[in-house]
């Protein structure tokens, strides 16, 4: 299990720092919690996906920062 996924699980489940990465990996391997943590690392909100698509299609409508 990747370190980033373990860190997300530790944060979301509020696990103590005393619990080692290998213990977390062993306990959460193949669970729904681990799958959600992995997905959350690469997840973009729907409004951001739509904004990116619109910027590609209609570049003149980009927001000026």
mmCIF file with all atom_site columns, C-alpha atoms in Angstrom:
data_model
loop_
_atom_site.group_PDB
_atom_site.id
_atom_site.type_symbol
_atom_site.label_atom_id
_atom_site.label_alt_id
_atom_site.label_comp_id
_atom_site.label_asym_id
_atom_site.label_entity_id
_atom_site.label_seq_id
_atom_site.pdbx_PDB_ins_code
_atom_site.Cartn_x
_atom_site.Cartn_y
_atom_site.Cartn_z
_atom_site.occupancy
_atom_site.B_iso_or_equiv
_atom_site.pdbx_formal_charge
_atom_site.auth_seq_id
_atom_site.auth_comp_id
_atom_site.auth_asym_id
_atom_site.auth_atom_id
_atom_site.pdbx_PDB_model_num
ATOM 1  C CA . UNK A 1 1  ? 0.000   0.000  0.000   1.00 0.00 ? 1  UNK A CA 1
ATOM 2  C CA . UNK A 1 2  ? 1.318   3.443  -0.897  1.00 0.00 ? 2  UNK A CA 1
ATOM 3  C CA . UNK A 1 3  ? 2.475   5.823  1.808   1.00 0.00 ? 3  UNK A CA 1
ATOM 4  C CA . UNK A 1 4  ? 0.073   8.514  0.557   1.00 0.00 ? 4  UNK A CA 1
ATOM 5  C CA . UNK A 1 5  ? -2.912  6.157  0.940   1.00 0.00 ? 5  UNK A CA 1
ATOM 6  C CA . UNK A 1 6  ? -1.772  5.205  4.440   1.00 0.00 ? 6  UNK A CA 1
ATOM 7  C CA . UNK A 1 7  ? -1.492  8.887  5.361   1.00 0.00 ? 7  UNK A CA 1
ATOM 8  C CA . UNK A 1 8  ? -5.044  9.554  4.128   1.00 0.00 ? 8  UNK A CA 1
ATOM 9  C CA . UNK A 1 9  ? -6.379  6.566  6.093   1.00 0.00 ? 9  UNK A CA 1
ATOM 10 C CA . UNK A 1 10 ? -4.536  7.745  9.214   1.00 0.00 ? 10 UNK A CA 1
ATOM 11 C CA . UNK A 1 11 ? -6.040  11.229 8.842   1.00 0.00 ? 11 UNK A CA 1
ATOM 12 C CA . UNK A 1 12 ? -9.611  10.160 8.023   1.00 0.00 ? 12 UNK A CA 1
ATOM 13 C CA . UNK A 1 13 ? -9.789  7.403  10.631  1.00 0.00 ? 13 UNK A CA 1
ATOM 14 C CA . UNK A 1 14 ? -7.945  9.530  13.229  1.00 0.00 ? 14 UNK A CA 1
ATOM 15 C CA . UNK A 1 15 ? -5.505  6.735  13.971  1.00 0.00 ? 15 UNK A CA 1
ATOM 16 C CA . UNK A 1 16 ? -2.751  7.363  16.526  1.00 0.00 ? 16 UNK A CA 1
ATOM 17 C CA . UNK A 1 17 ? 0.746   8.147  15.302  1.00 0.00 ? 17 UNK A CA 1
ATOM 18 C CA . UNK A 1 18 ? 1.999   5.212  17.368  1.00 0.00 ? 18 UNK A CA 1
ATOM 19 C CA . UNK A 1 19 ? 0.357   2.831  14.869  1.00 0.00 ? 19 UNK A CA 1
ATOM 20 C CA . UNK A 1 20 ? 2.968   1.895  12.253  1.00 0.00 ? 20 UNK A CA 1
ATOM 21 C CA . UNK A 1 21 ? 2.407   2.075  8.508   1.00 0.00 ? 21 UNK A CA 1
ATOM 22 C CA . UNK A 1 22 ? 2.722   -1.704 8.200   1.00 0.00 ? 22 UNK A CA 1
ATOM 23 C CA . UNK A 1 23 ? 0.008   -2.230 10.837  1.00 0.00 ? 23 UNK A CA 1
ATOM 24 C CA . UNK A 1 24 ? -2.331  0.153  9.012   1.00 0.00 ? 24 UNK A CA 1
ATOM 25 C CA . UNK A 1 25 ? -1.581  -1.516 5.670   1.00 0.00 ? 25 UNK A CA 1
ATOM 26 C CA . UNK A 1 26 ? -2.240  -4.968 7.130   1.00 0.00 ? 26 UNK A CA 1
ATOM 27 C CA . UNK A 1 27 ? -5.484  -3.928 8.822   1.00 0.00 ? 27 UNK A CA 1
ATOM 28 C CA . UNK A 1 28 ? -6.977  -1.841 5.990   1.00 0.00 ? 28 UNK A CA 1
ATOM 29 C CA . UNK A 1 29 ? -5.707  -3.772 2.930   1.00 0.00 ? 29 UNK A CA 1
ATOM 30 C CA . UNK A 1 30 ? -8.599  -4.506 0.561   1.00 0.00 ? 30 UNK A CA 1
ATOM 31 C CA . UNK A 1 31 ? -11.149 -2.550 2.575   1.00 0.00 ? 31 UNK A CA 1
ATOM 32 C CA . UNK A 1 32 ? -13.628 0.081  1.448   1.00 0.00 ? 32 UNK A CA 1
ATOM 33 C CA . UNK A 1 33 ? -11.764 2.669  3.528   1.00 0.00 ? 33 UNK A CA 1
ATOM 34 C CA . UNK A 1 34 ? -8.523  1.993  1.656   1.00 0.00 ? 34 UNK A CA 1
ATOM 35 C CA . UNK A 1 35 ? -10.308 2.208  -1.698  1.00 0.00 ? 35 UNK A CA 1
ATOM 36 C CA . UNK A 1 36 ? -11.895 5.552  -0.772  1.00 0.00 ? 36 UNK A CA 1
ATOM 37 C CA . UNK A 1 37 ? -8.537  6.883  0.405   1.00 0.00 ? 37 UNK A CA 1
ATOM 38 C CA . UNK A 1 38 ? -6.891  5.895  -2.885  1.00 0.00 ? 38 UNK A CA 1
ATOM 39 C CA . UNK A 1 39 ? -9.675  7.483  -4.936  1.00 0.00 ? 39 UNK A CA 1
ATOM 40 C CA . UNK A 1 40 ? -9.572  10.695 -2.902  1.00 0.00 ? 40 UNK A CA 1
ATOM 41 C CA . UNK A 1 41 ? -5.925  11.225 -3.874  1.00 0.00 ? 41 UNK A CA 1
ATOM 42 C CA . UNK A 1 42 ? -6.809  11.563 -7.563  1.00 0.00 ? 42 UNK A CA 1
ATOM 43 C CA . UNK A 1 43 ? -10.298 13.010 -7.250  1.00 0.00 ? 43 UNK A CA 1
ATOM 44 C CA . UNK A 1 44 ? -11.185 16.339 -8.827  1.00 0.00 ? 44 UNK A CA 1
ATOM 45 C CA . UNK A 1 45 ? -14.510 17.967 -7.961  1.00 0.00 ? 45 UNK A CA 1
ATOM 46 C CA . UNK A 1 46 ? -17.114 17.863 -10.717 1.00 0.00 ? 46 UNK A CA 1
ATOM 47 C CA . UNK A 1 47 ? -17.226 21.646 -11.076 1.00 0.00 ? 47 UNK A CA 1
ATOM 48 C CA . UNK A 1 48 ? -13.445 21.652 -11.673 1.00 0.00 ? 48 UNK A CA 1
ATOM 49 C CA . UNK A 1 49 ? -13.776 18.950 -14.354 1.00 0.00 ? 49 UNK A CA 1
ATOM 50 C CA . UNK A 1 50 ? -16.513 20.978 -16.070 1.00 0.00 ? 50 UNK A CA 1
ATOM 51 C CA . UNK A 1 51 ? -14.465 24.180 -15.865 1.00 0.00 ? 51 UNK A CA 1
ATOM 52 C CA . UNK A 1 52 ? -11.450 22.441 -17.408 1.00 0.00 ? 52 UNK A CA 1
ATOM 53 C CA . UNK A 1 53 ? -13.578 21.035 -20.231 1.00 0.00 ? 53 UNK A CA 1
ATOM 54 C CA . UNK A 1 54 ? -15.201 24.403 -20.918 1.00 0.00 ? 54 UNK A CA 1
ATOM 55 C CA . UNK A 1 55 ? -11.786 26.093 -20.975 1.00 0.00 ? 55 UNK A CA 1
ATOM 56 C CA . UNK A 1 56 ? -10.664 23.664 -23.672 1.00 0.00 ? 56 UNK A CA 1
ATOM 57 C CA . UNK A 1 57 ? -13.801 24.123 -25.756 1.00 0.00 ? 57 UNK A CA 1
ATOM 58 C CA . UNK A 1 58 ? -14.332 27.834 -25.190 1.00 0.00 ? 58 UNK A CA 1
ATOM 59 C CA . UNK A 1 59 ? -10.946 29.370 -24.304 1.00 0.00 ? 59 UNK A CA 1
ATOM 60 C CA . UNK A 1 60 ? -12.273 32.961 -24.457 1.00 0.00 ? 60 UNK A CA 1
ATOM 61 C CA . UNK A 1 61 ? -14.553 32.272 -21.457 1.00 0.00 ? 61 UNK A CA 1
ATOM 62 C CA . UNK A 1 62 ? -11.710 31.626 -19.007 1.00 0.00 ? 62 UNK A CA 1
ATOM 63 C CA . UNK A 1 63 ? -11.830 33.499 -15.743 1.00 0.00 ? 63 UNK A CA 1
ATOM 64 C CA . UNK A 1 64 ? -9.235  36.224 -15.475 1.00 0.00 ? 64 UNK A CA 1
ATOM 65 C CA . UNK A 1 65 ? -7.271  36.043 -12.241 1.00 0.00 ? 65 UNK A CA 1
#
